[in-house]
Structure formats: C-alpha cells, structure tokens
Short mmCIF file of C-alpha atoms and ligand atoms in Angstrom, two decimals:
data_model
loop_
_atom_site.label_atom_id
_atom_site.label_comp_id
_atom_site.label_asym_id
_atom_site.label_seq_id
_atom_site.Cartn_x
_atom_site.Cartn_y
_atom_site.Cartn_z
CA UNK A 1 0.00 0.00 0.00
CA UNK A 2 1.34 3.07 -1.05
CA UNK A 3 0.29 6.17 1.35
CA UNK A 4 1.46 9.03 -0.94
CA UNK A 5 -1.23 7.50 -3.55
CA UNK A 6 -4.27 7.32 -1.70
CA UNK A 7 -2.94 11.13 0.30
CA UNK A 8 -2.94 12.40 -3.61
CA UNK A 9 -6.63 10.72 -4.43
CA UNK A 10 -7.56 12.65 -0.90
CA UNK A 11 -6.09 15.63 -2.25
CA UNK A 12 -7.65 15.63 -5.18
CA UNK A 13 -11.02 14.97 -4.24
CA UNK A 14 -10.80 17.60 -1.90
CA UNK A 15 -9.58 20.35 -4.37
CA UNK A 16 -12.96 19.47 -6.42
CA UNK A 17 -15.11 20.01 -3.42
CA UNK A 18 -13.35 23.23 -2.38
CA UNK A 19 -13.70 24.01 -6.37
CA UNK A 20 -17.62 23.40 -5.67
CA UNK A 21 -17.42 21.08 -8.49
CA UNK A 22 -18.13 17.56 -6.68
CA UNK A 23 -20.96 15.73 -7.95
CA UNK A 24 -23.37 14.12 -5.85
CA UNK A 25 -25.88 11.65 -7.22
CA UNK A 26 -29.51 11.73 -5.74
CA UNK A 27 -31.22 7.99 -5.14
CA UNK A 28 -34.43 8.09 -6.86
CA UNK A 29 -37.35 5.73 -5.68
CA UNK A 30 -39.51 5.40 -8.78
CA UNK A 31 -39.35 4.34 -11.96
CA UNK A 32 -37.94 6.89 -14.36
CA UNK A 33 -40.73 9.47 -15.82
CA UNK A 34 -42.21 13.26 -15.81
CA UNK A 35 -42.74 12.95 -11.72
CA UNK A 36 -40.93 10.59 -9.61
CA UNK A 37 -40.54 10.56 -5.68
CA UNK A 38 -36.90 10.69 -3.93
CA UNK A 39 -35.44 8.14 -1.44
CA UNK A 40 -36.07 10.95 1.08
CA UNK A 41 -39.94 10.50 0.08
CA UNK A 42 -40.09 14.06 -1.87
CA UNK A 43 -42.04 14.53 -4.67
CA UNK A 44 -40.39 16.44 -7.76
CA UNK A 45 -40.94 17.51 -11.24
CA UNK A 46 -38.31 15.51 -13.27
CA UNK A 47 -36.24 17.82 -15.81
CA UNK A 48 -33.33 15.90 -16.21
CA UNK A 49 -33.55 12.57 -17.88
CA UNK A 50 -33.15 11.59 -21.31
CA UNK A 51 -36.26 9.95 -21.50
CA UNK A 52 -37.32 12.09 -24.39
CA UNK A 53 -40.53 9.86 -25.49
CA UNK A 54 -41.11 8.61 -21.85
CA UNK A 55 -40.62 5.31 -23.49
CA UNK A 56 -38.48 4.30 -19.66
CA UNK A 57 -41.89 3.20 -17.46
CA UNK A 58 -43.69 2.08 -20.55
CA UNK A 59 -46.36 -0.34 -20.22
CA UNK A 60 -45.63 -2.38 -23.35
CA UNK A 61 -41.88 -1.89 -23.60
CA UNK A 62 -42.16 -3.54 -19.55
CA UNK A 63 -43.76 -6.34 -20.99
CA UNK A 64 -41.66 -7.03 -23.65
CA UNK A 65 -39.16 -7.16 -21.43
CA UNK A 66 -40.64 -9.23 -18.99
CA UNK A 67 -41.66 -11.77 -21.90
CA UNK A 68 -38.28 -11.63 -22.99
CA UNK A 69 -36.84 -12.88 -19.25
CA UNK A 70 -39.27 -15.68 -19.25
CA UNK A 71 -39.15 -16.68 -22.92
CA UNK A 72 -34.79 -16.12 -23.41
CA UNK A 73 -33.43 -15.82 -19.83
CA UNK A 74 -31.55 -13.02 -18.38
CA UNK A 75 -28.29 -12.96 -19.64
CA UNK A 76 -26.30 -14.55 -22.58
CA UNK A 77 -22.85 -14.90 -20.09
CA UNK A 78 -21.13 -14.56 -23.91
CA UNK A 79 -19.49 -12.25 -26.46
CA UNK A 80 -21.48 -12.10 -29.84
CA UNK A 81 -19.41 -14.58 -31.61
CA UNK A 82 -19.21 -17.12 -29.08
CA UNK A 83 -22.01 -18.36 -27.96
CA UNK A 84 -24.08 -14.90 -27.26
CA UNK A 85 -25.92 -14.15 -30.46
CA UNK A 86 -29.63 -15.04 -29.92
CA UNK A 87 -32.14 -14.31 -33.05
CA UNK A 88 -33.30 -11.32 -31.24
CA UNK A 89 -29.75 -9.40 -31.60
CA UNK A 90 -29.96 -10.11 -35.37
CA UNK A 91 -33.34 -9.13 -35.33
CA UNK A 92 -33.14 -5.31 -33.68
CA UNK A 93 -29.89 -4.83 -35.95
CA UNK A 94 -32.18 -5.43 -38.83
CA UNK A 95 -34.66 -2.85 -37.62
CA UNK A 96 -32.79 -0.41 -36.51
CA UNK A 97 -30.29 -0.43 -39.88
CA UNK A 98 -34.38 -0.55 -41.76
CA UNK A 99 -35.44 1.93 -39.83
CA UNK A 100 -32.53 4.56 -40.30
CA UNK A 101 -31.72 3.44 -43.90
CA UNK A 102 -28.90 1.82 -43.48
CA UNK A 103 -27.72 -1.29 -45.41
CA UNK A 104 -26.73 -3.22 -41.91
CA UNK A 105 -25.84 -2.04 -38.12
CA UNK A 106 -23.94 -3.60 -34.97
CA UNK A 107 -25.00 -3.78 -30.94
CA UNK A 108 -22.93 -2.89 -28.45
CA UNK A 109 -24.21 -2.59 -25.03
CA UNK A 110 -23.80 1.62 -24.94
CA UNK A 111 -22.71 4.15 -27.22
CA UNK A 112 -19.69 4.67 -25.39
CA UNK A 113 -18.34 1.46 -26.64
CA UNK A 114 -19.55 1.75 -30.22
CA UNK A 115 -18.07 4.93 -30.47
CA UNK A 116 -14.95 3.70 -28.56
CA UNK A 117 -14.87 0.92 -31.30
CA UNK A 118 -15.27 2.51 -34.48
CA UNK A 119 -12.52 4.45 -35.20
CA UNK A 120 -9.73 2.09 -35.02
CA UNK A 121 -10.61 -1.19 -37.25
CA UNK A 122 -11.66 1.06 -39.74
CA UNK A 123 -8.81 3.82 -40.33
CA UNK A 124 -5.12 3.64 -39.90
CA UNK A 125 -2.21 6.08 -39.93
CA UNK A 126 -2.75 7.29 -43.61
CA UNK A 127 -5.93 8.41 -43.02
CA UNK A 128 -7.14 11.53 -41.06
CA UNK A 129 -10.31 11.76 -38.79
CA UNK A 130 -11.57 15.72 -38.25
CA UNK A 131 -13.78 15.84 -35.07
CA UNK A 132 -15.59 18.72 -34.24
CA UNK A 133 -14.26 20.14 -30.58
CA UNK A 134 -17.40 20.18 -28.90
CA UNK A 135 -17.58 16.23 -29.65
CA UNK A 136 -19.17 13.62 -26.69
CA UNK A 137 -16.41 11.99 -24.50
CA UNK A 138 -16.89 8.81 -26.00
CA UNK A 139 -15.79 9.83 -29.68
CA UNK A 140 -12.58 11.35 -28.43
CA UNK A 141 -11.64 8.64 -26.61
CA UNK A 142 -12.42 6.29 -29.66
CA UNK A 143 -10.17 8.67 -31.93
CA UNK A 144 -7.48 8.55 -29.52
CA UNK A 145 -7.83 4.77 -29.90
CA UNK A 146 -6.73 4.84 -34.00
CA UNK A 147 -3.59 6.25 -35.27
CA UNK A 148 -4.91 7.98 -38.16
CA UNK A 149 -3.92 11.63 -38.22
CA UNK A 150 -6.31 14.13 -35.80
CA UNK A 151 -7.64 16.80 -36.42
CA UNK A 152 -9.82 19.06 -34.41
CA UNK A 153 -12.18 21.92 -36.01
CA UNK A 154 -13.59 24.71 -33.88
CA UNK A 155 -17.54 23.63 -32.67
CA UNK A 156 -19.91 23.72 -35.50
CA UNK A 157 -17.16 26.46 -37.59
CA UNK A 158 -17.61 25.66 -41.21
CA UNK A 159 -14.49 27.81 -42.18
CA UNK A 160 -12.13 25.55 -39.45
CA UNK A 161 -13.37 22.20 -40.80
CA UNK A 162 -12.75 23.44 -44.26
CA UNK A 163 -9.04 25.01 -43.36
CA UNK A 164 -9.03 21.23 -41.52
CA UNK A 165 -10.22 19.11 -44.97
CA UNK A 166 -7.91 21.59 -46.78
CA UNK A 167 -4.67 20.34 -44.67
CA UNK A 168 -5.90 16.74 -44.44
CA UNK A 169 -5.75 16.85 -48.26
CA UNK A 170 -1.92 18.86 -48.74
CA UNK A 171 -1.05 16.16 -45.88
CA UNK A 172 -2.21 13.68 -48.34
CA UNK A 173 -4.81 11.53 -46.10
CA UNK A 174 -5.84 8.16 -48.04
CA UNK A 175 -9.20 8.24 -46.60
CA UNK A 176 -10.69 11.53 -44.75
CA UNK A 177 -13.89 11.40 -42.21
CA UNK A 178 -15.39 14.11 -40.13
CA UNK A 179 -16.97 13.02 -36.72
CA UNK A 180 -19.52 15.29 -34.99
CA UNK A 181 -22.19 14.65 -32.35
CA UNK A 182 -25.49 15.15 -34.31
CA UNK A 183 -26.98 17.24 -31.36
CA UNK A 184 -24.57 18.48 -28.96
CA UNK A 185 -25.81 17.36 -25.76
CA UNK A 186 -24.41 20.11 -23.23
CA UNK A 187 -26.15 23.07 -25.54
CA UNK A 188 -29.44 21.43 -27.21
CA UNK A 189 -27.31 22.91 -30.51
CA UNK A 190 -27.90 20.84 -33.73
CA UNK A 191 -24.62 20.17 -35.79
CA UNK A 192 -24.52 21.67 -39.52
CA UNK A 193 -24.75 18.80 -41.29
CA UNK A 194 -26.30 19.78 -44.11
CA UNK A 195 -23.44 21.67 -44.80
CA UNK A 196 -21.05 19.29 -43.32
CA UNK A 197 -22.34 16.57 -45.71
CA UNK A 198 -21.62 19.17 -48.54
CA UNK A 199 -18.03 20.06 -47.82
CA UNK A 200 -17.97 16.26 -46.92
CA UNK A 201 -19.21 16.01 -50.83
CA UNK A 202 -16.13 18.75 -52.18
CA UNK A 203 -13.26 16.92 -50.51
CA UNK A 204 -14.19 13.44 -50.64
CA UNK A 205 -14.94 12.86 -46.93
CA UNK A 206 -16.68 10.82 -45.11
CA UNK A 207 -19.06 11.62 -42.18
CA UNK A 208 -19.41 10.00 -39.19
CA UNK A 209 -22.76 11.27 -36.94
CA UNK A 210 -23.59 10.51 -33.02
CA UNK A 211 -27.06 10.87 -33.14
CA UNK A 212 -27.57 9.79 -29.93
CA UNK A 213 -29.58 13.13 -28.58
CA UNK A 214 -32.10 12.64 -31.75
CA UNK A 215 -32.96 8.73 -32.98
CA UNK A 216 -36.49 8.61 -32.12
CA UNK A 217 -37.66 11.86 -31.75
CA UNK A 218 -35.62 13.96 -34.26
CA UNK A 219 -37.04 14.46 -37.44
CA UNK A 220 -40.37 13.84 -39.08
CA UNK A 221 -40.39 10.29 -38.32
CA UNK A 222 -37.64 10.07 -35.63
CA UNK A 223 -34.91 9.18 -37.59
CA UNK A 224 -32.54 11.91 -36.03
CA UNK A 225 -30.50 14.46 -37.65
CA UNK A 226 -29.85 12.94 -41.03
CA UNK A 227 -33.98 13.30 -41.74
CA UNK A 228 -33.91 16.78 -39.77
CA UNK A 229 -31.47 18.19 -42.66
CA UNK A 230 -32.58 16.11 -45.53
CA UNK A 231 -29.34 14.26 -45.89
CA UNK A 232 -30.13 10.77 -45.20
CA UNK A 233 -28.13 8.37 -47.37
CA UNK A 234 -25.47 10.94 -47.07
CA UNK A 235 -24.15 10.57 -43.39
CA UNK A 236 -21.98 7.31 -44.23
CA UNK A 237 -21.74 6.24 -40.52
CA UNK A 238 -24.48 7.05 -37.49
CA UNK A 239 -24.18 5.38 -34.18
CA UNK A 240 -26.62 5.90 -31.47
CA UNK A 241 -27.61 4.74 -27.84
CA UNK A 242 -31.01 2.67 -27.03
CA UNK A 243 -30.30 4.07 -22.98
CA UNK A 244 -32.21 7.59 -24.55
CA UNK A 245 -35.42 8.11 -26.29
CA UNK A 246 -35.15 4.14 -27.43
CA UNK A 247 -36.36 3.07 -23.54
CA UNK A 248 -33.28 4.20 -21.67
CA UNK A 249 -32.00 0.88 -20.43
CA UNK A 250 -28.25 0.70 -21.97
CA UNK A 251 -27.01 -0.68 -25.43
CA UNK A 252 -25.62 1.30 -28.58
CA UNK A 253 -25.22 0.58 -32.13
CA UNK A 254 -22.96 1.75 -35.33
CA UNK A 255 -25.41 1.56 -38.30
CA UNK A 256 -23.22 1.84 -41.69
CA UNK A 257 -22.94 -0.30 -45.16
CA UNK A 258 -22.80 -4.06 -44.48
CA UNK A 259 -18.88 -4.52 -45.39
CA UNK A 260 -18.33 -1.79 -42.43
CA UNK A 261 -20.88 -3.81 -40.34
CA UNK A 262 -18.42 -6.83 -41.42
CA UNK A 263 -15.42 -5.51 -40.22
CA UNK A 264 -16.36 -4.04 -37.09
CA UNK A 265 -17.63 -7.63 -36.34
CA UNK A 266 -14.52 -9.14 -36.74
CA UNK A 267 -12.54 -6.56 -35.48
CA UNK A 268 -14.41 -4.06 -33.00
CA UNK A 269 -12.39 -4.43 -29.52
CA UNK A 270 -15.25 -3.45 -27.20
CA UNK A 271 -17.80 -5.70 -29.82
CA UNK A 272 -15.15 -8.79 -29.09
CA UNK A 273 -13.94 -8.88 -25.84
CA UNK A 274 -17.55 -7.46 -24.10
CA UNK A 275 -20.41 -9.37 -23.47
CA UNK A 276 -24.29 -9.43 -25.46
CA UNK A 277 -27.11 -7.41 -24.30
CA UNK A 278 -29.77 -8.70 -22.37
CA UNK A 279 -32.32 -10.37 -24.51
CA UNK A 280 -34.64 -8.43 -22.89
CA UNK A 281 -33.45 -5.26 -23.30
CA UNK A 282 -33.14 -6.11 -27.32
CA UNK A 283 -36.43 -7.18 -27.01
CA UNK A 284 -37.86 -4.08 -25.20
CA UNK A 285 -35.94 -1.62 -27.63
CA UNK A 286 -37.94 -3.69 -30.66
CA UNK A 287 -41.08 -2.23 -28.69
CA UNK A 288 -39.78 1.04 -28.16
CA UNK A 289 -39.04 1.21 -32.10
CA UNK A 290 -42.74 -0.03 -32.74
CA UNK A 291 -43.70 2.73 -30.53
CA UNK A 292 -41.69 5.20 -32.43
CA UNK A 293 -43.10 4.08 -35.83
CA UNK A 294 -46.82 3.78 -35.07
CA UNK A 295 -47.27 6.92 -32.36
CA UNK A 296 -45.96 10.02 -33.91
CA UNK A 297 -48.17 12.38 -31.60
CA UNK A 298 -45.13 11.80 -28.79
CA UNK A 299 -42.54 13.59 -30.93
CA UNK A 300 -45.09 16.06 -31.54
CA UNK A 301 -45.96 16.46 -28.13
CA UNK A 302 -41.82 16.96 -27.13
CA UNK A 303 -41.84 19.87 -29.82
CA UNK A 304 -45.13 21.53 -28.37
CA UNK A 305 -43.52 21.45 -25.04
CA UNK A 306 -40.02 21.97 -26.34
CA UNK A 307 -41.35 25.35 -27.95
CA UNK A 308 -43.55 26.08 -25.19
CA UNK A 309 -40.88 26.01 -22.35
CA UNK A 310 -38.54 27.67 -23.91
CA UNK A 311 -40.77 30.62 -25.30
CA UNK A 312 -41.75 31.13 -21.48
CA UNK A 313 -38.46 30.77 -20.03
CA UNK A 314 -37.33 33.82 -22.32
CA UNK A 315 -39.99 35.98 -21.62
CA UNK A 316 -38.81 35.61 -18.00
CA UNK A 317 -35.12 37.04 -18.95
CA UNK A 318 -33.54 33.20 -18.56
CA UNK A 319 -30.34 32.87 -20.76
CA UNK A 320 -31.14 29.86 -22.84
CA UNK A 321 -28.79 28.29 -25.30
CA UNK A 322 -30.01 26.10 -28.08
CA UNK A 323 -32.46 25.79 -30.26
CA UNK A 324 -35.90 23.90 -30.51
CA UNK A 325 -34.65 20.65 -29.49
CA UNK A 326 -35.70 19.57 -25.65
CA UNK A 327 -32.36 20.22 -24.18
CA UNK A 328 -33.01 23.61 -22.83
CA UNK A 329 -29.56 25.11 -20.86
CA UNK A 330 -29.82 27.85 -18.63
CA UNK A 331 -26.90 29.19 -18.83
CA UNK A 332 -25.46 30.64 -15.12
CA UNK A 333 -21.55 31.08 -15.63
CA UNK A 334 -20.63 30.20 -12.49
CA UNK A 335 -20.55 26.48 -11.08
CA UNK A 336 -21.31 28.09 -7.19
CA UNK A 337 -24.66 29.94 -8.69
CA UNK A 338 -25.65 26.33 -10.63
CA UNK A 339 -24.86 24.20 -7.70
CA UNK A 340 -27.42 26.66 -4.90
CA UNK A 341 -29.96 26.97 -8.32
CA UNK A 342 -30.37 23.14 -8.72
CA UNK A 343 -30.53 23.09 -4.69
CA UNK A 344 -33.04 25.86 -4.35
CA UNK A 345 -34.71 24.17 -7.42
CA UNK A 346 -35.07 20.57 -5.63
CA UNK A 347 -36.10 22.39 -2.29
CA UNK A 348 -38.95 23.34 -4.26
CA UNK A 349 -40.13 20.19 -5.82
CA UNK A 350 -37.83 20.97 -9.51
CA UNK A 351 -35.24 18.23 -10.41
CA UNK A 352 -32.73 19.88 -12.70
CA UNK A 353 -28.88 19.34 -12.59
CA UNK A 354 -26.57 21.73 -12.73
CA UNK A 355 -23.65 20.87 -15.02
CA UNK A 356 -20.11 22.45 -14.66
CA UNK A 357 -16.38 22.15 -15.37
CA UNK A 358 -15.44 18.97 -16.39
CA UNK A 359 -18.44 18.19 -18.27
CA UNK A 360 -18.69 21.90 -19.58
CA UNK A 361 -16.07 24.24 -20.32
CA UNK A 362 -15.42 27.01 -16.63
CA UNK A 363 -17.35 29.30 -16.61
CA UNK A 364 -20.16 28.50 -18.41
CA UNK A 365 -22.10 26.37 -15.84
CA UNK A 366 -25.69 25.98 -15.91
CA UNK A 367 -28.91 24.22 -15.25
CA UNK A 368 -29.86 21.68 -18.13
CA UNK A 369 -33.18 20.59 -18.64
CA UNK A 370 -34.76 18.15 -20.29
CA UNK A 371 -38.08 18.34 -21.55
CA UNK A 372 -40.42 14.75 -23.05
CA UNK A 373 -43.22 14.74 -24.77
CA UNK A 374 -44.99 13.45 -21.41
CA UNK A 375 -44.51 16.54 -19.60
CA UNK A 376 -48.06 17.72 -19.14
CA UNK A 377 -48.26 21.57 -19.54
CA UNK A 378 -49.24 21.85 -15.69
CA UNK A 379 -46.12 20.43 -15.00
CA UNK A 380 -44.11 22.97 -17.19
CA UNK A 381 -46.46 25.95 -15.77
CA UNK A 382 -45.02 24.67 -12.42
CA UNK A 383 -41.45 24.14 -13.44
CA UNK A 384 -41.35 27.58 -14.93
CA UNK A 385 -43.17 29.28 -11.84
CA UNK A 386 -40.51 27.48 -9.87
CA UNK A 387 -37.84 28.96 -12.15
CA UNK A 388 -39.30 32.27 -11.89
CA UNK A 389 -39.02 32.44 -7.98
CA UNK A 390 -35.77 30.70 -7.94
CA UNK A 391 -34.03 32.91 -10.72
CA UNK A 392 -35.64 35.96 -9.11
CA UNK A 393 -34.18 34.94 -5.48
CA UNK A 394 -30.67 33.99 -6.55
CA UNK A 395 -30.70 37.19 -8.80
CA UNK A 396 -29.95 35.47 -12.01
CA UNK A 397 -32.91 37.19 -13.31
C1 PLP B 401 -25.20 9.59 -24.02
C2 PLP B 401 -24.24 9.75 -25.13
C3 PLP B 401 -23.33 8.75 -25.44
C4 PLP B 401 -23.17 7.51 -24.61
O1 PLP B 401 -24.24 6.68 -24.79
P1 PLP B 401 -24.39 5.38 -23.83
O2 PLP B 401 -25.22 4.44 -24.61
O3 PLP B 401 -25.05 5.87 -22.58
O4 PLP B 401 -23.01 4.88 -23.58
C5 PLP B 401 -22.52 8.91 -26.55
N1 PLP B 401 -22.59 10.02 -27.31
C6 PLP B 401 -23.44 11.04 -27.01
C7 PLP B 401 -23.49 12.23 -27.89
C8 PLP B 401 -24.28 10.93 -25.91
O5 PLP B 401 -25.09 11.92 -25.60
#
C-alpha cells in the first residue's frame, strides 16, 4: 500500500469540493418518468432525464421485457461470436439499420463502446479523422484509440473544418472522415450537417454522426439528424444509444454499409472482448421502435412542449442556449450559482442538474433541462413558476 497515492486521491477529491465542483448523485425511488418521488420520500418535477418519449416506465416496452426474461433468460454470459448471439440481436440490428436506412448495423451494449470501437478497425495512420471540438467523451476517446492523423475543427465552424479538410488533403490523407455529435448534448445545438455533408461532398470525406440526442424523436419520423437536414443516405456512418429516447435501459449501435458492419464484427475491440445485451433489453428496444413508428403524436408532443418552455423561459429574462430541441440550458456562468440553483430548485419540488467544469467548459455552468413529450403543460407551468421564484431569489434574473 502506497500512502502518498491514496494522500494524492484525498487531495484531489478535496480540491474538487473546495472548487464546488463535486458531484453528488440523488437515489431516486420510482421508476424513471415526468414525476418521480426521492429516497427521502419528496415529490419532484423531473427535468433531467433523457427519456425524451417517456418510453423508460412504458407499459408495453415492460412487458416485452418481462416476456423476454421468461421466454430467453436473463443474460447470454457470452461475447457475440461465441455463444451470445440469440435471433433477437440479429433481429433489432435489422430494424434499426431498416429503420434509419442503413444497409446493416452492430449492438454494443452503450454508445460509449460503439463509439470507442469505431474508429480504429476502420482507419489507420494514412488516413485523417476531423472531429468537431465540442464532440461527446466517448468519440474522443475512440479517436485517440486509432492512429490515423487528428484533427480538431472549432464547434460547429464551417471555415475551421474546411481550413481542416484543406490540410488533411496537402497532408495527403488516403481516406478523410469528419466526426460530430449530431446534437450536442451540453447546448441542445444541432450540428450543420447539411453543410457538413456538402463540404464532406467537395473533398471526398466521409461523415461519421452521433445521433444519440435525436434517434427517435428527431425528425419527421424520428430518424434523427440525417432526416432533420434532408441528408439521409449521405451521413456514411451514425451510431446511437437505445439508454435515450429508445427506452433508456443501456445498449448502442454503429449503423453503416454491411462490409463496415463486417469488419467491425470481426474486429471491433469493445464488440469482441464485451459481453451481449440482455435479450430483454433487445427485445424491449424492438417495442420502443414499434412505438416510435406507429405513435408520432409523442414527438409532436416533445416539440409543443419543447417550444412552449422555452418561449416562457425567455420571456422571464432566462439565458437559454439552443435551439428547438428539448435540451433547454440555462446558462449561469458560475458552477457556485448552478450548484445553490439546482438546490433551491429541488427544495422546491424541480429536479434539474446543474452541469459544470469537467463536463462543460469554466465558466459557463448551468442548469440543463430536459423536456419529453410526457410533460403535461401543468407540469411545465409549475417548473417555470418554480424557475421564476428561484431565478428571481438567486438574482440570475
Ligand atoms: C449519451 C451519449 C453517449 C453515450 O451513450 P451510452 O449508450 O449511454 O453509452 C454517446 N454520445 C453522445 C453524444 C451521448 O449523448
């Protein structure tokens, strides 16, 4: 045992509660929806998940689940290509790669691992990968996983990703792909992809989206940014999460032409050495895609609300970033004044977070809320009375 280690790890975790930047995590005693009750018995308005469709207490993705544990078990106890393939993983792969046009698409049991995964089987050191530098954790990391050439263009700057396309070109890059989040999920800000697919077009790039913030409820019929912009069939590579809008349990996926879908199976570290999915939760997210297909009224519900909410919240003087989509920041600057907000908030029956330094960059702290389309508008009236007499008594507004 070495005691200058664990003296540091005290140190440190010190520093980030003097810094007022330690995160606590609240136990919740209901299932996840609009209202749930805390451990401590409170009642509160929930503003914070990313249950965008309210898809996470469903009656009918519950029972495919439950069916699921009776008819396949709980667990496969295997990677894919041992023995953990059951007809069900083949089956939501086919749906989901249908249902975002895609010729074929992998599982991986989150995001974080499909994005951790795709970079490196599929590009080596002659090739270049441009990543927008607002980009989700779990894309960085997967870059930093592949030795192609990096390159990092200023958030959503069209000019910086062309100087970037320009250089990857004189630097003569075999193969060139630009990465970006589809909806950047710290600002509710959609990424430019319409023109990102067309400078894509010019240099001969390819584009890799994170849609993760959208499948489900972006787009006419939910198929996330690509349908937003009118570029589907254009966005070569998407990957996405099913712990979102798709039910919120955990799993991810990298939907792309079938020879990518191929390789990655052969060659994807966290897709070889990890285990299945539940049955179940394949299952379940086969409901939650039904749902998706068959009751567009929820994604027009989250846009009512989305508009709604935000419309109010600027007449009171709130500094909002974004734009119609249901993450709504409220931007606060410092991480002190977003740490009493979200406790003044909960005191009165709101459940917001307030996000800071690491996840965002120093001062630009704030309160980021999530609206679904089961919100009812009582329950934004109230959140946005609360707001009103928190902002008011904290002076933010
Ligand atoms: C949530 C999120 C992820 C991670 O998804 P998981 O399935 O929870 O691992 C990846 N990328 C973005 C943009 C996300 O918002």
């Amino acid at each position: 045992m070495s005691k200058s280690f664990y003296n540091l790890i005290d140190n440190e975790v010190s520093q980030i509660v003097e810094d007022n930047l330690f995160k606590s995590e609240r136990l919740i005693a209901t299932p996840q929806q609009a209202s749930i009750k805390l451990i401590d018995g409170k009642d509160v308005l929930n503003f914070c998940a990313n249950d965008y469709l309210g898809l996470a207490n469903n009656q009918l993705v519950k029972k495919a689940a439950a069916e699921s544990l009776e008819d396949d078990g709980f667990g496969m106890a295997s990677v894919r290509f041992i023995c953990g393939t059951n007809n069900v993983h083949r089956e939501l792969e086919k749906k989901l790669s249908e249902f975002l046009g895609y010729e074929d698409s992998i599982l991986y049991v989150a995001c974080f691992d499909a994005n951790g995964g795709l970079f490196e089987p599929l590009f080596g050191k002659e090739d270049a990968i441009i990543s927008d530098s607002l980009n989700h954790a779990s894309i960085i990391d997967g870059i930093r996983l592949c030795k192609a050439e990096r390159y990092r263009y200023q958030h959503s700057d069209m000019s910086s990703l062309e100087q970037c396309l320009q250089q990857a070109k004189e630097n003569k890059a075999r193969h060139i792909v630009i990465a970006t989040d589809g909806v950047f999920s710290m600002d509710g800000t959609y990424a430019k992809l319409d023109q990102i697919c067309e400078l894509a077009e010019k240099y001969d790039a390819l584009v890799m989206v994170d849609d993760c913030h959208a499948t489900g409820f972006v787009g006419k019929n939910g198929k996330g940014t690509p349908e937003h912009f009118g570029v589907e069939g254009k966005v070569d590579i998407l990957t996405g999460t099913l712990g979102k809008a798709l039910g919120g349990a955990s799993g991810g996926f990298i939907c792309a032409k079938e020879n990518v879908v191929q390789l990655l199976k052969q060659r994807s570290r966290p897709y070889l050495f990890s285990n299945a999915l539940s049955p179940s939760i394949v299952k379940a997210t086969l409901q939650a895609l039904e749902i998706v297909e068959n009751e567009p009224d929820r994604r027009a519900r989250i846009k009512e609300n989305t508009l709604y909410f935000r419309e109010k919240m600027n007449e009171l003087g709130f500094t909002l970033k974004g734009e119609s989509h249901p993450i709504t920041p409220v931007m606060l600057g410092d991480a002190e004044i977003a740490q009493k907000m979200s406790a003044a908030l909960l005191e009165k029956g709101l459940y917001a977070v307030g996000f800071f330094y690491p996840v965002v960059p120093k001062g630009q702290a704030r309160i980021r809320l999530q609206l679904t389309s089961e919100h009812t508008k009582n329950q934004l009236d109230k959140a946005i009375e609360i707001f009103e007499e928190v902002g008011k008594s904290l002076k933010v507004i």
